Amino acid sequence: MEAVQTYGRKKNATAVAYVKRGKGMIRINGHPIQLLEPEILKFKVYEAILIVGEDKFAGLDIRVRVKGGGNTSQVYAVRQAIAKGIVAFYQKFVDEASKKEIKDIIVAYDRSLLVADPRRCEPKKFGGPGARARFQKSYR
C-alpha cells in the first residue's frame, strides 16, 4: 500500500492528510473539496493543487481530517497538509528529482504551504483587558 500521512497546522487548527494512489479524489472531513465552506477561502485550498499542476494529483487520492481553530485557520491547515502530502508522496514513492521540482515550485509561490507559522495567541495579563492593553487611568 503506497500511502503517506502528513499534517498541517495554523494556530489551533490541525489537518492530517492521507495521500495514496487512486483516481484524483480529494476529500476534506469526508466531503468533496468542491463543497468546502466558506466559498471565498475555497481558492486558498485550490492554490496548493493549481500551482503544482492538476496532472500531479490525477493519480492520487487525498483524505484530509481537520479539527480545531476557526474557518480561516482550518483552510490554511488543510492547504499546508495537502502541499506537504504531495511532496512526501513524491519523495517516498516516485523520485527525488520530481519531488525537488514540486518543492521548489511551492516554496517560490508561498513558503507557508510547507513551513508552519509559529505565531500563537499571547496570554492575557492582569491590569488590563488583554495581552498588551492596560485599563484606562482615572484620577477621580
Short mmCIF file of N, CA and C in Angstrom, two decimals:
data_model
loop_
_atom_site.label_atom_id
_atom_site.label_comp_id
_atom_site.label_asym_id
_atom_site.label_seq_id
_atom_site.Cartn_x
_atom_site.Cartn_y
_atom_site.Cartn_z
N MET A 1 0.85 -1.20 0.00
CA MET A 1 0.00 0.00 0.00
C MET A 1 0.88 1.25 0.00
N GLU A 2 0.82 2.02 -1.06
CA GLU A 2 1.62 3.24 -1.14
C GLU A 2 0.83 4.41 -0.58
N ALA A 3 1.19 4.82 0.63
CA ALA A 3 0.47 5.93 1.26
C ALA A 3 1.39 6.68 2.21
N VAL A 4 1.15 7.98 2.35
CA VAL A 4 1.87 8.80 3.33
C VAL A 4 0.85 9.61 4.12
N GLN A 5 1.23 9.97 5.34
CA GLN A 5 0.38 10.78 6.19
C GLN A 5 1.17 12.03 6.58
N THR A 6 0.59 13.20 6.33
CA THR A 6 1.26 14.45 6.70
C THR A 6 0.26 15.34 7.43
N TYR A 7 0.80 16.35 8.12
CA TYR A 7 -0.10 17.25 8.84
C TYR A 7 0.23 18.70 8.50
N GLY A 8 -0.77 19.55 8.69
CA GLY A 8 -0.59 20.99 8.53
C GLY A 8 -1.19 21.66 9.74
N ARG A 9 -0.55 22.76 10.19
CA ARG A 9 -1.06 23.45 11.38
C ARG A 9 -1.13 24.95 11.14
N LYS A 10 -2.13 25.57 11.76
CA LYS A 10 -2.25 27.03 11.78
C LYS A 10 -3.02 27.38 13.04
N LYS A 11 -2.39 28.14 13.93
CA LYS A 11 -2.98 28.47 15.23
C LYS A 11 -3.42 27.19 15.93
N ASN A 12 -4.73 27.04 16.20
CA ASN A 12 -5.18 25.83 16.90
C ASN A 12 -5.74 24.76 15.97
N ALA A 13 -5.73 25.02 14.67
CA ALA A 13 -6.27 24.05 13.71
C ALA A 13 -5.19 23.06 13.29
N THR A 14 -5.56 21.79 13.25
CA THR A 14 -4.65 20.74 12.80
C THR A 14 -5.34 19.91 11.72
N ALA A 15 -4.67 19.77 10.58
CA ALA A 15 -5.20 18.97 9.47
C ALA A 15 -4.25 17.82 9.21
N VAL A 16 -4.79 16.61 9.06
CA VAL A 16 -3.98 15.44 8.74
C VAL A 16 -4.40 14.94 7.36
N ALA A 17 -3.44 14.90 6.44
CA ALA A 17 -3.72 14.45 5.07
C ALA A 17 -3.17 13.05 4.86
N TYR A 18 -4.00 12.18 4.30
CA TYR A 18 -3.64 10.80 3.99
C TYR A 18 -3.60 10.68 2.47
N VAL A 19 -2.39 10.58 1.91
CA VAL A 19 -2.22 10.57 0.45
C VAL A 19 -1.88 9.17 -0.01
N LYS A 20 -2.64 8.65 -0.99
CA LYS A 20 -2.37 7.32 -1.53
C LYS A 20 -2.69 7.29 -3.02
N ARG A 21 -2.26 6.24 -3.68
CA ARG A 21 -2.56 6.10 -5.11
C ARG A 21 -4.07 5.93 -5.28
N GLY A 22 -4.60 6.55 -6.36
CA GLY A 22 -6.05 6.45 -6.58
C GLY A 22 -6.42 7.09 -7.90
N LYS A 23 -7.55 7.79 -7.89
CA LYS A 23 -8.02 8.39 -9.15
C LYS A 23 -8.34 9.89 -9.03
N GLY A 24 -7.58 10.59 -8.21
CA GLY A 24 -7.69 12.04 -8.17
C GLY A 24 -8.77 12.60 -7.26
N MET A 25 -9.18 11.83 -6.25
CA MET A 25 -10.24 12.29 -5.35
C MET A 25 -9.63 13.01 -4.15
N ILE A 26 -10.15 14.20 -3.86
CA ILE A 26 -9.70 14.95 -2.68
C ILE A 26 -10.91 15.21 -1.79
N ARG A 27 -10.84 14.71 -0.54
CA ARG A 27 -11.96 14.89 0.39
C ARG A 27 -11.47 15.54 1.67
N ILE A 28 -12.28 16.45 2.19
CA ILE A 28 -11.97 17.13 3.45
C ILE A 28 -13.09 16.80 4.44
N ASN A 29 -12.73 16.13 5.53
CA ASN A 29 -13.69 15.65 6.52
C ASN A 29 -14.83 14.87 5.87
N GLY A 30 -14.50 14.07 4.86
CA GLY A 30 -15.49 13.22 4.20
C GLY A 30 -16.26 13.89 3.09
N HIS A 31 -16.11 15.19 2.90
CA HIS A 31 -16.83 15.91 1.85
C HIS A 31 -15.88 16.25 0.71
N PRO A 32 -16.39 16.25 -0.54
CA PRO A 32 -15.54 16.63 -1.68
C PRO A 32 -15.03 18.06 -1.52
N ILE A 33 -13.88 18.33 -2.08
CA ILE A 33 -13.25 19.65 -1.96
C ILE A 33 -14.12 20.75 -2.57
N GLN A 34 -14.99 20.38 -3.52
CA GLN A 34 -15.86 21.37 -4.17
C GLN A 34 -16.89 21.97 -3.20
N LEU A 35 -17.21 21.24 -2.13
CA LEU A 35 -18.23 21.70 -1.19
C LEU A 35 -17.65 22.45 0.00
N LEU A 36 -16.36 22.79 -0.08
CA LEU A 36 -15.69 23.45 1.04
C LEU A 36 -16.32 24.82 1.34
N GLU A 37 -16.58 25.07 2.60
CA GLU A 37 -17.10 26.37 3.05
C GLU A 37 -16.02 27.03 3.90
N PRO A 38 -15.91 28.33 3.99
CA PRO A 38 -16.61 29.35 3.22
C PRO A 38 -16.11 29.44 1.77
N GLU A 39 -17.00 29.90 0.91
CA GLU A 39 -16.76 29.94 -0.53
C GLU A 39 -15.49 30.74 -0.89
N ILE A 40 -15.28 31.86 -0.20
CA ILE A 40 -14.17 32.77 -0.52
C ILE A 40 -12.82 32.08 -0.28
N LEU A 41 -12.75 31.24 0.76
CA LEU A 41 -11.48 30.61 1.11
C LEU A 41 -11.21 29.32 0.33
N LYS A 42 -12.19 28.89 -0.47
CA LYS A 42 -12.03 27.64 -1.23
C LYS A 42 -10.82 27.72 -2.16
N PHE A 43 -10.61 28.90 -2.75
CA PHE A 43 -9.49 29.06 -3.69
C PHE A 43 -8.14 28.89 -3.00
N LYS A 44 -8.07 29.21 -1.70
CA LYS A 44 -6.83 29.06 -0.94
C LYS A 44 -6.39 27.59 -0.92
N VAL A 45 -7.36 26.67 -0.82
CA VAL A 45 -7.04 25.24 -0.82
C VAL A 45 -6.66 24.80 -2.23
N TYR A 46 -7.37 25.35 -3.23
CA TYR A 46 -7.07 25.02 -4.62
C TYR A 46 -5.67 25.48 -5.03
N GLU A 47 -5.16 26.54 -4.38
CA GLU A 47 -3.83 27.07 -4.70
C GLU A 47 -2.77 25.97 -4.70
N ALA A 48 -2.80 25.17 -3.63
CA ALA A 48 -1.81 24.10 -3.48
C ALA A 48 -1.85 23.14 -4.67
N ILE A 49 -3.05 22.92 -5.20
CA ILE A 49 -3.23 21.99 -6.31
C ILE A 49 -2.86 22.66 -7.64
N LEU A 50 -3.32 23.89 -7.82
CA LEU A 50 -3.15 24.57 -9.10
C LEU A 50 -1.70 24.95 -9.40
N ILE A 51 -0.94 25.39 -8.39
CA ILE A 51 0.44 25.81 -8.67
C ILE A 51 1.35 24.64 -9.02
N VAL A 52 1.07 23.47 -8.44
CA VAL A 52 1.86 22.27 -8.75
C VAL A 52 1.42 21.71 -10.10
N GLY A 53 0.12 21.82 -10.38
CA GLY A 53 -0.44 21.28 -11.62
C GLY A 53 -1.34 20.10 -11.32
N GLU A 54 -2.54 20.14 -11.87
CA GLU A 54 -3.54 19.11 -11.57
C GLU A 54 -3.11 17.73 -12.06
N ASP A 55 -2.23 17.68 -13.06
CA ASP A 55 -1.75 16.40 -13.58
C ASP A 55 -1.03 15.58 -12.50
N LYS A 56 -0.35 16.28 -11.57
CA LYS A 56 0.37 15.59 -10.49
C LYS A 56 -0.60 14.94 -9.48
N PHE A 57 -1.82 15.49 -9.39
CA PHE A 57 -2.81 14.99 -8.44
C PHE A 57 -3.73 13.93 -9.06
N ALA A 58 -3.63 13.75 -10.39
CA ALA A 58 -4.56 12.88 -11.09
C ALA A 58 -4.53 11.44 -10.57
N GLY A 59 -3.35 10.94 -10.22
CA GLY A 59 -3.25 9.55 -9.77
C GLY A 59 -3.23 9.38 -8.27
N LEU A 60 -3.66 10.43 -7.54
CA LEU A 60 -3.60 10.37 -6.07
C LEU A 60 -4.96 10.62 -5.44
N ASP A 61 -5.25 9.90 -4.37
CA ASP A 61 -6.43 10.18 -3.54
C ASP A 61 -5.93 10.85 -2.27
N ILE A 62 -6.57 11.93 -1.87
CA ILE A 62 -6.17 12.63 -0.65
C ILE A 62 -7.39 12.75 0.26
N ARG A 63 -7.24 12.25 1.49
CA ARG A 63 -8.29 12.40 2.50
C ARG A 63 -7.73 13.27 3.61
N VAL A 64 -8.44 14.34 3.95
CA VAL A 64 -7.96 15.26 4.98
C VAL A 64 -8.95 15.30 6.14
N ARG A 65 -8.42 15.13 7.36
CA ARG A 65 -9.23 15.33 8.57
C ARG A 65 -8.73 16.61 9.22
N VAL A 66 -9.65 17.50 9.56
CA VAL A 66 -9.24 18.77 10.17
C VAL A 66 -10.11 19.06 11.39
N LYS A 67 -9.45 19.53 12.47
CA LYS A 67 -10.22 19.92 13.65
C LYS A 67 -9.50 21.04 14.40
N GLY A 68 -10.26 21.76 15.21
CA GLY A 68 -9.71 22.87 15.99
C GLY A 68 -9.67 24.15 15.18
N GLY A 69 -9.55 25.28 15.88
CA GLY A 69 -9.43 26.57 15.20
C GLY A 69 -10.72 27.05 14.56
N GLY A 70 -10.61 28.11 13.79
CA GLY A 70 -11.76 28.68 13.08
C GLY A 70 -11.71 28.35 11.60
N ASN A 71 -12.62 28.95 10.83
CA ASN A 71 -12.71 28.67 9.39
C ASN A 71 -11.39 28.93 8.67
N THR A 72 -10.85 30.12 8.84
CA THR A 72 -9.64 30.51 8.11
C THR A 72 -8.45 29.64 8.51
N SER A 73 -8.28 29.42 9.80
CA SER A 73 -7.17 28.59 10.27
C SER A 73 -7.27 27.18 9.71
N GLN A 74 -8.47 26.63 9.67
CA GLN A 74 -8.66 25.28 9.14
C GLN A 74 -8.29 25.21 7.67
N VAL A 75 -8.69 26.22 6.90
CA VAL A 75 -8.37 26.24 5.47
C VAL A 75 -6.85 26.29 5.26
N TYR A 76 -6.16 27.12 6.04
CA TYR A 76 -4.70 27.22 5.91
C TYR A 76 -4.02 25.92 6.34
N ALA A 77 -4.58 25.25 7.35
CA ALA A 77 -4.02 23.97 7.80
C ALA A 77 -4.21 22.91 6.72
N VAL A 78 -5.37 22.91 6.07
CA VAL A 78 -5.68 21.93 5.02
C VAL A 78 -4.74 22.12 3.83
N ARG A 79 -4.54 23.36 3.39
CA ARG A 79 -3.68 23.60 2.21
C ARG A 79 -2.24 23.20 2.52
N GLN A 80 -1.81 23.41 3.76
CA GLN A 80 -0.46 23.02 4.14
C GLN A 80 -0.33 21.49 4.17
N ALA A 81 -1.34 20.82 4.71
CA ALA A 81 -1.31 19.35 4.78
C ALA A 81 -1.27 18.74 3.37
N ILE A 82 -2.05 19.30 2.45
CA ILE A 82 -2.09 18.79 1.08
C ILE A 82 -0.73 19.00 0.39
N ALA A 83 -0.17 20.20 0.53
CA ALA A 83 1.12 20.50 -0.10
C ALA A 83 2.23 19.61 0.45
N LYS A 84 2.27 19.46 1.78
CA LYS A 84 3.29 18.61 2.38
C LYS A 84 3.08 17.15 1.99
N GLY A 85 1.81 16.76 1.85
CA GLY A 85 1.47 15.38 1.48
C GLY A 85 1.99 15.00 0.11
N ILE A 86 1.80 15.89 -0.86
CA ILE A 86 2.24 15.56 -2.22
C ILE A 86 3.77 15.51 -2.30
N VAL A 87 4.44 16.41 -1.57
CA VAL A 87 5.91 16.40 -1.56
C VAL A 87 6.41 15.10 -0.93
N ALA A 88 5.81 14.71 0.20
CA ALA A 88 6.22 13.48 0.89
C ALA A 88 5.96 12.24 0.02
N PHE A 89 4.82 12.23 -0.68
CA PHE A 89 4.47 11.09 -1.53
C PHE A 89 5.48 10.94 -2.67
N TYR A 90 5.79 12.06 -3.31
CA TYR A 90 6.74 12.02 -4.42
C TYR A 90 8.14 11.62 -3.95
N GLN A 91 8.50 12.04 -2.74
CA GLN A 91 9.82 11.67 -2.22
C GLN A 91 9.89 10.18 -1.94
N LYS A 92 8.81 9.63 -1.39
CA LYS A 92 8.83 8.24 -0.95
C LYS A 92 8.60 7.24 -2.09
N PHE A 93 7.67 7.58 -2.99
CA PHE A 93 7.26 6.59 -3.99
C PHE A 93 7.57 6.93 -5.44
N VAL A 94 7.94 8.16 -5.74
CA VAL A 94 8.27 8.50 -7.14
C VAL A 94 9.78 8.67 -7.22
N ASP A 95 10.28 9.88 -7.40
CA ASP A 95 11.73 10.06 -7.39
C ASP A 95 12.09 11.44 -6.82
N GLU A 96 13.35 11.54 -6.42
CA GLU A 96 13.84 12.74 -5.73
C GLU A 96 13.81 13.97 -6.63
N ALA A 97 14.04 13.79 -7.92
CA ALA A 97 14.09 14.93 -8.86
C ALA A 97 12.72 15.60 -8.97
N SER A 98 11.67 14.79 -9.15
CA SER A 98 10.33 15.37 -9.28
C SER A 98 9.86 15.97 -7.96
N LYS A 99 10.28 15.36 -6.84
CA LYS A 99 9.95 15.91 -5.52
C LYS A 99 10.59 17.28 -5.35
N LYS A 100 11.86 17.40 -5.76
CA LYS A 100 12.56 18.68 -5.62
C LYS A 100 11.92 19.74 -6.52
N GLU A 101 11.51 19.34 -7.71
CA GLU A 101 10.85 20.25 -8.65
C GLU A 101 9.55 20.80 -8.05
N ILE A 102 8.73 19.90 -7.48
CA ILE A 102 7.47 20.30 -6.84
C ILE A 102 7.73 21.22 -5.66
N LYS A 103 8.70 20.83 -4.83
CA LYS A 103 9.02 21.61 -3.63
C LYS A 103 9.48 23.02 -4.00
N ASP A 104 10.31 23.14 -5.03
CA ASP A 104 10.81 24.45 -5.47
C ASP A 104 9.67 25.34 -5.97
N ILE A 105 8.73 24.74 -6.71
CA ILE A 105 7.57 25.49 -7.22
C ILE A 105 6.75 26.03 -6.04
N ILE A 106 6.49 25.16 -5.05
CA ILE A 106 5.68 25.54 -3.90
C ILE A 106 6.37 26.63 -3.08
N VAL A 107 7.65 26.46 -2.78
CA VAL A 107 8.38 27.43 -1.95
C VAL A 107 8.48 28.78 -2.67
N ALA A 108 8.66 28.76 -3.99
CA ALA A 108 8.74 30.01 -4.74
C ALA A 108 7.41 30.76 -4.68
N TYR A 109 6.31 30.03 -4.62
CA TYR A 109 4.98 30.66 -4.59
C TYR A 109 4.65 31.17 -3.19
N ASP A 110 4.70 30.25 -2.19
CA ASP A 110 4.34 30.62 -0.82
C ASP A 110 4.96 29.62 0.15
N ARG A 111 5.90 30.10 0.96
CA ARG A 111 6.62 29.20 1.87
C ARG A 111 5.71 28.60 2.93
N SER A 112 4.62 29.30 3.30
CA SER A 112 3.73 28.81 4.35
C SER A 112 2.99 27.54 3.94
N LEU A 113 3.07 27.18 2.65
CA LEU A 113 2.47 25.91 2.21
C LEU A 113 3.25 24.71 2.75
N LEU A 114 4.53 24.91 3.06
CA LEU A 114 5.34 23.80 3.56
C LEU A 114 5.83 24.01 4.99
N VAL A 115 5.95 25.27 5.41
CA VAL A 115 6.51 25.56 6.74
C VAL A 115 5.42 26.18 7.61
N ALA A 116 5.22 25.62 8.80
CA ALA A 116 4.17 26.10 9.70
C ALA A 116 4.47 27.50 10.23
N ASP A 117 3.43 28.25 10.49
CA ASP A 117 3.54 29.59 11.05
C ASP A 117 3.62 29.47 12.58
N PRO A 118 4.73 29.90 13.19
CA PRO A 118 4.90 29.65 14.63
C PRO A 118 4.13 30.61 15.54
N ARG A 119 3.45 31.62 14.98
CA ARG A 119 2.78 32.62 15.82
C ARG A 119 1.61 32.00 16.59
N ARG A 120 1.51 32.38 17.87
CA ARG A 120 0.42 31.90 18.72
C ARG A 120 -0.21 33.09 19.44
N CYS A 121 -1.37 32.89 20.01
CA CYS A 121 -2.07 33.94 20.74
C CYS A 121 -1.33 34.21 22.05
N GLU A 122 -1.09 35.49 22.34
CA GLU A 122 -0.37 35.87 23.56
C GLU A 122 -1.33 35.85 24.74
N PRO A 123 -0.91 35.30 25.89
CA PRO A 123 -1.82 35.22 27.03
C PRO A 123 -2.11 36.58 27.66
N LYS A 124 -3.31 36.71 28.19
CA LYS A 124 -3.73 37.93 28.88
C LYS A 124 -2.98 38.08 30.20
N LYS A 125 -2.68 39.35 30.55
CA LYS A 125 -2.04 39.62 31.84
C LYS A 125 -3.00 40.42 32.72
N PHE A 126 -2.69 40.51 34.02
CA PHE A 126 -3.51 41.31 34.93
C PHE A 126 -3.26 42.79 34.69
N GLY A 127 -4.20 43.63 35.13
CA GLY A 127 -4.05 45.07 34.98
C GLY A 127 -4.54 45.61 33.65
N GLY A 128 -5.20 44.78 32.88
CA GLY A 128 -5.70 45.24 31.59
C GLY A 128 -6.68 44.26 30.99
N PRO A 129 -7.37 44.68 29.91
CA PRO A 129 -8.38 43.82 29.29
C PRO A 129 -7.80 42.76 28.35
N GLY A 130 -6.52 42.91 27.96
CA GLY A 130 -5.93 41.97 27.01
C GLY A 130 -4.47 41.71 27.30
N ALA A 131 -3.75 41.23 26.28
CA ALA A 131 -2.35 40.87 26.45
C ALA A 131 -1.46 42.09 26.66
N ARG A 132 -1.72 43.16 25.90
CA ARG A 132 -0.87 44.35 25.98
C ARG A 132 -1.63 45.58 26.50
N ALA A 133 -2.90 45.73 26.16
CA ALA A 133 -3.67 46.92 26.56
C ALA A 133 -3.85 46.98 28.07
N ARG A 134 -3.77 48.19 28.63
CA ARG A 134 -3.97 48.39 30.07
C ARG A 134 -5.32 49.06 30.30
N PHE A 135 -5.87 48.90 31.51
CA PHE A 135 -7.11 49.59 31.84
C PHE A 135 -6.86 51.09 31.83
N GLN A 136 -7.90 51.86 31.48
CA GLN A 136 -7.79 53.32 31.42
C GLN A 136 -7.51 53.90 32.80
N LYS A 137 -6.65 54.89 32.83
CA LYS A 137 -6.26 55.52 34.11
C LYS A 137 -7.25 56.66 34.43
N SER A 138 -7.67 56.73 35.71
CA SER A 138 -8.61 57.77 36.12
C SER A 138 -8.08 58.41 37.42
N TYR A 139 -8.22 59.73 37.53
CA TYR A 139 -7.68 60.42 38.69
C TYR A 139 -8.75 60.74 39.74
N ARG A 140 -10.00 60.46 39.45
CA ARG A 140 -11.02 60.73 40.49
C ARG A 140 -12.16 59.74 40.44
#
